[in-house]
Amino acid sequence: MAGNWKMHLDAASAAALAREVANRVSRAHHCDVAVMPAHPLLPAVARVLDGSSVGYGSQDISAEEEGAFTGEVSARMLLSLGCTYTLVGHSERRENHLETDSLVHLKTARALQAGLIPVVCVGEKLAEREAGQTLHRVETQVTTALKDLGDGISRVVLAYEPVWAIGTGLTATPAQAEEVHEFIRSVVGSLYGAAVADGMRILYGGSVKPDNAATLMAEKDVDGALVGGASLTAESFAGIVNYGD
Ligand code: PEP
């Protein structure tokens, strides 16, 4: 269960939110829990979360190892701050920063090479869904992002996030989510075999809230959630993490 804090909060409010999240999910043993603050907030969050059951990661990573890449943040920098995870290819990066499927692949490979767990985001836009292209679009994204990852594939986490459901209050129905999750698992199976596909964690993202988490998580191929807006208060994020209580 991962919380994407996007470009919200500051050092003090991020530390306070992290503390409250850690307190409220300390008995959640059914899943891994992580938060993704903006890069400058990572040290403040790390100071609170180190030693707790809540991991943390970044919202993006450079595809480059090091060098003259102004504004970019490297895997090594993230590791030195204690990150375990990084989001890769979030739709807001694809949309606002023109990230391509190929760049998402390079970032995924870079994260794995450095020892980070990439949470690779895929999902169709509304026009693609309406044109009946959802599975085709997702297949292209998954196949490109995951190509030639070798043994690293076993550490990849995928997140299916229909773009039309992010931040809109619209949620895929459990059946819509399951259709795509099952398909993604079959694509991973054809690339890397059934054992890898069965072991892969596939998160659903798109307006997940405490009141819809349980029905989404009940689906066979929905293994967790990537949460945006509802991760900004500890009460709602913990309500999602602890959906079975
Ligand atoms: C996200 O940003 O990954 C996301 C799913 O956002 P929200 O939960 O706000 O739709």
Short mmCIF file of C-alpha atoms and ligand atoms in Angstrom, two decimals:
data_model
loop_
_atom_site.label_atom_id
_atom_site.label_comp_id
_atom_site.label_asym_id
_atom_site.label_seq_id
_atom_site.Cartn_x
_atom_site.Cartn_y
_atom_site.Cartn_z
CA MET A 1 0.00 0.00 0.00
CA ALA A 2 1.68 3.15 -1.16
CA GLY A 3 0.84 6.82 -0.68
CA ASN A 4 1.87 9.27 -3.37
CA TRP A 5 2.01 12.66 -1.70
CA LYS A 6 2.66 14.47 -5.00
CA MET A 7 3.69 18.15 -4.65
CA HIS A 8 2.05 18.67 -1.30
CA LEU A 9 3.24 19.42 2.25
CA ASP A 10 6.49 20.87 3.58
CA ALA A 11 9.20 19.39 5.79
CA ALA A 12 7.32 19.89 9.06
CA SER A 13 3.88 18.75 7.84
CA ALA A 14 5.39 15.79 5.98
CA ALA A 15 7.19 14.64 9.14
CA ALA A 16 3.98 15.00 11.14
CA LEU A 17 1.96 13.05 8.56
CA ALA A 18 4.61 10.32 8.42
CA ARG A 19 4.54 10.01 12.22
CA GLU A 20 0.77 9.67 12.30
CA VAL A 21 0.75 7.16 9.45
CA ALA A 22 3.38 5.04 11.21
CA ASN A 23 1.31 5.07 14.40
CA ARG A 24 -1.91 4.12 12.66
CA VAL A 25 -0.54 1.27 10.51
CA SER A 26 1.88 -0.29 12.98
CA ARG A 27 -0.28 -3.41 13.28
CA ALA A 28 -0.73 -3.91 9.52
CA HIS A 29 1.16 -7.11 8.81
CA HIS A 30 -0.77 -8.15 5.70
CA CYS A 31 1.08 -5.75 3.40
CA ASP A 32 4.08 -3.49 2.97
CA VAL A 33 3.30 0.19 3.51
CA ALA A 34 5.21 3.06 1.96
CA VAL A 35 4.88 6.78 1.38
CA MET A 36 6.33 8.81 -1.47
CA PRO A 37 6.98 12.43 -0.52
CA ALA A 38 8.48 15.02 -2.88
CA HIS A 39 12.28 14.76 -3.06
CA PRO A 40 13.19 17.65 -0.70
CA LEU A 41 10.93 16.22 2.02
CA LEU A 42 12.61 12.81 2.07
CA PRO A 43 15.16 13.57 4.83
CA ALA A 44 12.45 14.85 7.18
CA VAL A 45 10.30 11.80 6.47
CA ALA A 46 13.27 9.44 6.79
CA ARG A 47 14.08 10.77 10.25
CA VAL A 48 10.56 9.84 11.37
CA LEU A 49 10.13 6.53 9.55
CA ASP A 50 13.54 4.90 9.97
CA GLY A 51 13.03 2.03 12.38
CA SER A 52 9.25 1.94 11.76
CA SER A 53 7.27 -0.51 9.64
CA VAL A 54 6.61 2.15 6.98
CA GLY A 55 8.99 2.44 4.05
CA TYR A 56 9.46 5.42 1.82
CA GLY A 57 10.49 6.27 -1.67
CA SER A 58 10.57 8.95 -4.32
CA GLN A 59 8.02 9.96 -6.93
CA ASP A 60 10.54 9.87 -9.75
CA ILE A 61 14.14 8.94 -10.52
CA SER A 62 16.59 9.97 -13.20
CA ALA A 63 17.35 7.47 -15.94
CA GLU A 64 20.94 8.73 -15.81
CA GLU A 65 23.51 7.56 -13.32
CA GLU A 66 25.27 10.90 -12.71
CA GLY A 67 26.34 14.05 -14.48
CA ALA A 68 25.19 17.33 -15.97
CA PHE A 69 21.45 16.77 -15.62
CA THR A 70 20.14 19.86 -13.87
CA GLY A 71 17.17 19.22 -11.64
CA GLU A 72 17.39 15.45 -11.87
CA VAL A 73 17.70 13.14 -8.85
CA SER A 74 19.81 10.00 -9.08
CA ALA A 75 19.26 6.54 -7.70
CA ARG A 76 22.40 6.92 -5.60
CA MET A 77 21.03 10.09 -3.97
CA LEU A 78 17.77 8.33 -3.16
CA LEU A 79 19.54 5.33 -1.71
CA SER A 80 21.72 7.59 0.44
CA LEU A 81 18.51 8.99 1.97
CA GLY A 82 17.25 5.50 2.82
CA CYS A 83 14.68 5.11 0.06
CA THR A 84 13.45 1.62 -0.70
CA TYR A 85 11.09 2.50 -3.56
CA THR A 86 10.66 4.88 -6.44
CA LEU A 87 7.60 5.53 -8.54
CA VAL A 88 8.36 5.28 -12.24
CA GLY A 89 6.19 6.51 -15.10
CA HIS A 90 3.38 8.04 -13.06
CA SER A 91 0.78 9.40 -15.49
CA GLU A 92 1.46 12.95 -14.28
CA ARG A 93 5.12 12.47 -15.34
CA ARG A 94 4.04 10.97 -18.65
CA GLU A 95 1.54 13.78 -19.26
CA ASN A 96 3.31 16.86 -17.88
CA HIS A 97 6.91 15.88 -18.56
CA LEU A 98 6.40 13.93 -21.76
CA GLU A 99 7.87 10.72 -20.36
CA THR A 100 7.73 7.99 -22.98
CA ASP A 101 7.42 4.24 -22.55
CA SER A 102 11.12 3.94 -23.46
CA LEU A 103 12.16 6.44 -20.79
CA VAL A 104 10.02 4.59 -18.26
CA HIS A 105 11.94 1.45 -19.20
CA LEU A 106 15.32 3.16 -18.68
CA LYS A 107 14.22 4.51 -15.30
CA THR A 108 12.95 1.08 -14.25
CA ALA A 109 16.25 -0.52 -15.20
CA ARG A 110 18.22 2.21 -13.42
CA ALA A 111 16.20 1.78 -10.23
CA LEU A 112 16.73 -1.99 -10.25
CA GLN A 113 20.42 -1.68 -10.99
CA ALA A 114 20.78 0.58 -7.94
CA GLY A 115 18.78 -1.71 -5.65
CA LEU A 116 15.58 0.32 -5.46
CA ILE A 117 12.15 -1.22 -5.94
CA PRO A 118 10.48 0.49 -8.90
CA VAL A 119 6.71 0.93 -8.71
CA VAL A 120 5.99 1.15 -12.42
CA CYS A 121 2.77 2.93 -13.31
CA VAL A 122 0.72 2.11 -16.39
CA GLY A 123 -2.80 2.96 -17.47
CA GLU A 124 -4.95 4.18 -20.30
CA LYS A 125 -6.44 7.61 -20.89
CA LEU A 126 -10.20 8.08 -21.13
CA ALA A 127 -10.11 8.41 -24.93
CA GLU A 128 -8.16 5.15 -25.16
CA ARG A 129 -10.70 3.35 -22.99
CA GLU A 130 -13.58 4.75 -25.00
CA ALA A 131 -11.89 3.63 -28.21
CA GLY A 132 -11.55 0.09 -26.87
CA GLN A 133 -7.75 0.38 -26.69
CA THR A 134 -7.26 -0.16 -22.96
CA LEU A 135 -5.63 -3.58 -23.09
CA HIS A 136 -3.55 -2.74 -26.12
CA ARG A 137 -2.22 0.46 -24.49
CA VAL A 138 -1.44 -1.27 -21.22
CA GLU A 139 0.24 -4.16 -23.01
CA THR A 140 2.55 -1.76 -24.84
CA GLN A 141 3.40 0.08 -21.61
CA VAL A 142 4.09 -3.12 -19.67
CA THR A 143 6.02 -4.84 -22.43
CA THR A 144 8.24 -1.80 -23.04
CA ALA A 145 8.85 -0.97 -19.38
CA LEU A 146 9.71 -4.52 -18.39
CA LYS A 147 11.86 -5.66 -21.27
CA ASP A 148 15.25 -7.25 -20.55
CA LEU A 149 15.21 -6.74 -16.78
CA GLY A 150 16.74 -10.13 -16.01
CA ASP A 151 16.48 -11.28 -12.40
CA GLY A 152 15.51 -7.75 -11.36
CA ILE A 153 11.98 -8.47 -12.56
CA SER A 154 11.18 -10.22 -9.29
CA ARG A 155 11.54 -6.89 -7.44
CA VAL A 156 9.30 -4.86 -9.74
CA VAL A 157 5.93 -3.68 -8.49
CA LEU A 158 3.35 -2.63 -11.11
CA ALA A 159 0.60 -0.10 -10.57
CA TYR A 160 -2.42 -0.02 -12.86
CA GLU A 161 -3.76 3.51 -12.78
CA PRO A 162 -6.41 4.40 -15.34
CA VAL A 163 -5.62 8.04 -16.04
CA TRP A 164 -9.31 8.98 -16.01
CA ALA A 165 -9.58 7.77 -12.41
CA ILE A 166 -6.63 9.69 -10.96
CA GLY A 167 -7.65 12.62 -8.81
CA THR A 168 -11.08 12.71 -10.42
CA GLY A 169 -13.16 10.88 -7.84
CA LEU A 170 -13.97 8.32 -10.54
CA THR A 171 -12.84 4.83 -9.60
CA ALA A 172 -12.63 1.83 -11.86
CA THR A 173 -15.20 -0.71 -10.77
CA PRO A 174 -13.66 -3.78 -9.14
CA ALA A 175 -14.52 -5.72 -12.32
CA GLN A 176 -12.85 -3.12 -14.57
CA ALA A 177 -9.75 -3.15 -12.38
CA GLU A 178 -9.64 -6.95 -12.25
CA GLU A 179 -9.95 -7.27 -16.03
CA VAL A 180 -6.83 -5.17 -16.54
CA HIS A 181 -4.89 -6.63 -13.59
CA GLU A 182 -5.51 -10.16 -14.83
CA PHE A 183 -4.42 -9.10 -18.30
CA ILE A 184 -1.25 -7.44 -16.95
CA ARG A 185 -0.39 -10.63 -15.07
CA SER A 186 -0.80 -12.62 -18.27
CA VAL A 187 1.47 -10.18 -20.14
CA VAL A 188 4.11 -10.52 -17.42
CA GLY A 189 3.69 -14.30 -17.66
CA SER A 190 4.33 -14.30 -21.37
CA LEU A 191 7.47 -12.20 -20.84
CA TYR A 192 8.94 -13.90 -17.77
CA GLY A 193 6.93 -17.03 -17.03
CA ALA A 194 4.13 -17.96 -14.66
CA ALA A 195 6.16 -17.96 -11.45
CA VAL A 196 7.26 -14.35 -11.92
CA ALA A 197 3.75 -13.31 -12.95
CA ASP A 198 2.14 -15.02 -9.96
CA GLY A 199 4.60 -13.38 -7.58
CA MET A 200 4.27 -9.88 -8.99
CA ARG A 201 2.49 -7.30 -6.88
CA ILE A 202 0.05 -5.33 -9.00
CA LEU A 203 -1.41 -2.27 -7.29
CA TYR A 204 -4.55 -0.43 -8.34
CA GLY A 205 -4.55 3.37 -8.29
CA GLY A 206 -7.26 5.89 -9.06
CA SER A 207 -9.37 7.56 -6.37
CA VAL A 208 -8.96 4.74 -3.85
CA LYS A 209 -10.67 5.71 -0.58
CA PRO A 210 -11.35 3.90 2.69
CA ASP A 211 -14.88 3.10 1.52
CA ASN A 212 -13.93 1.47 -1.78
CA ALA A 213 -10.65 -0.20 -0.81
CA ALA A 214 -12.11 -3.48 0.43
CA THR A 215 -14.10 -4.25 -2.72
CA LEU A 216 -11.12 -3.47 -4.95
CA MET A 217 -8.75 -5.55 -2.80
CA ALA A 218 -11.18 -8.47 -2.90
CA GLU A 219 -10.36 -8.98 -6.58
CA LYS A 220 -8.02 -11.88 -7.29
CA ASP A 221 -5.34 -9.91 -9.12
CA VAL A 222 -5.51 -6.66 -7.15
CA ASP A 223 -2.69 -6.90 -4.63
CA GLY A 224 -2.61 -3.42 -3.16
CA ALA A 225 -3.26 0.25 -3.80
CA LEU A 226 -1.36 3.30 -4.93
CA VAL A 227 -3.14 6.19 -3.26
CA GLY A 228 -2.90 9.88 -4.10
CA GLY A 229 -5.36 12.28 -2.51
CA ALA A 230 -6.48 9.94 0.26
CA SER A 231 -2.88 9.44 1.40
CA LEU A 232 -2.65 13.06 2.52
CA THR A 233 -4.42 12.44 5.79
CA ALA A 234 -3.26 9.67 8.08
CA GLU A 235 -6.83 8.74 8.92
CA SER A 236 -7.89 8.02 5.33
CA PHE A 237 -4.60 6.40 4.31
CA ALA A 238 -4.68 4.15 7.37
CA GLY A 239 -8.33 3.42 6.61
CA ILE A 240 -7.21 2.06 3.24
CA VAL A 241 -4.22 0.14 4.59
CA ASN A 242 -6.40 -1.38 7.32
CA TYR A 243 -9.31 -2.03 4.94
CA GLY A 244 -10.01 -5.45 6.43
CA ASP A 245 -10.53 -4.19 10.01
C1 PEP B 1 -2.04 8.71 -7.90
O1 PEP B 1 -1.63 9.86 -7.96
O2 PEP B 1 -1.27 7.77 -8.12
C2 PEP B 1 -3.44 8.52 -7.56
C3 PEP B 1 -3.95 7.31 -7.68
O3 PEP B 1 -4.16 9.60 -7.16
P1 PEP B 1 -5.66 9.61 -6.53
O4 PEP B 1 -5.71 8.52 -5.49
O5 PEP B 1 -5.80 10.98 -5.95
O6 PEP B 1 -6.58 9.34 -7.67
#
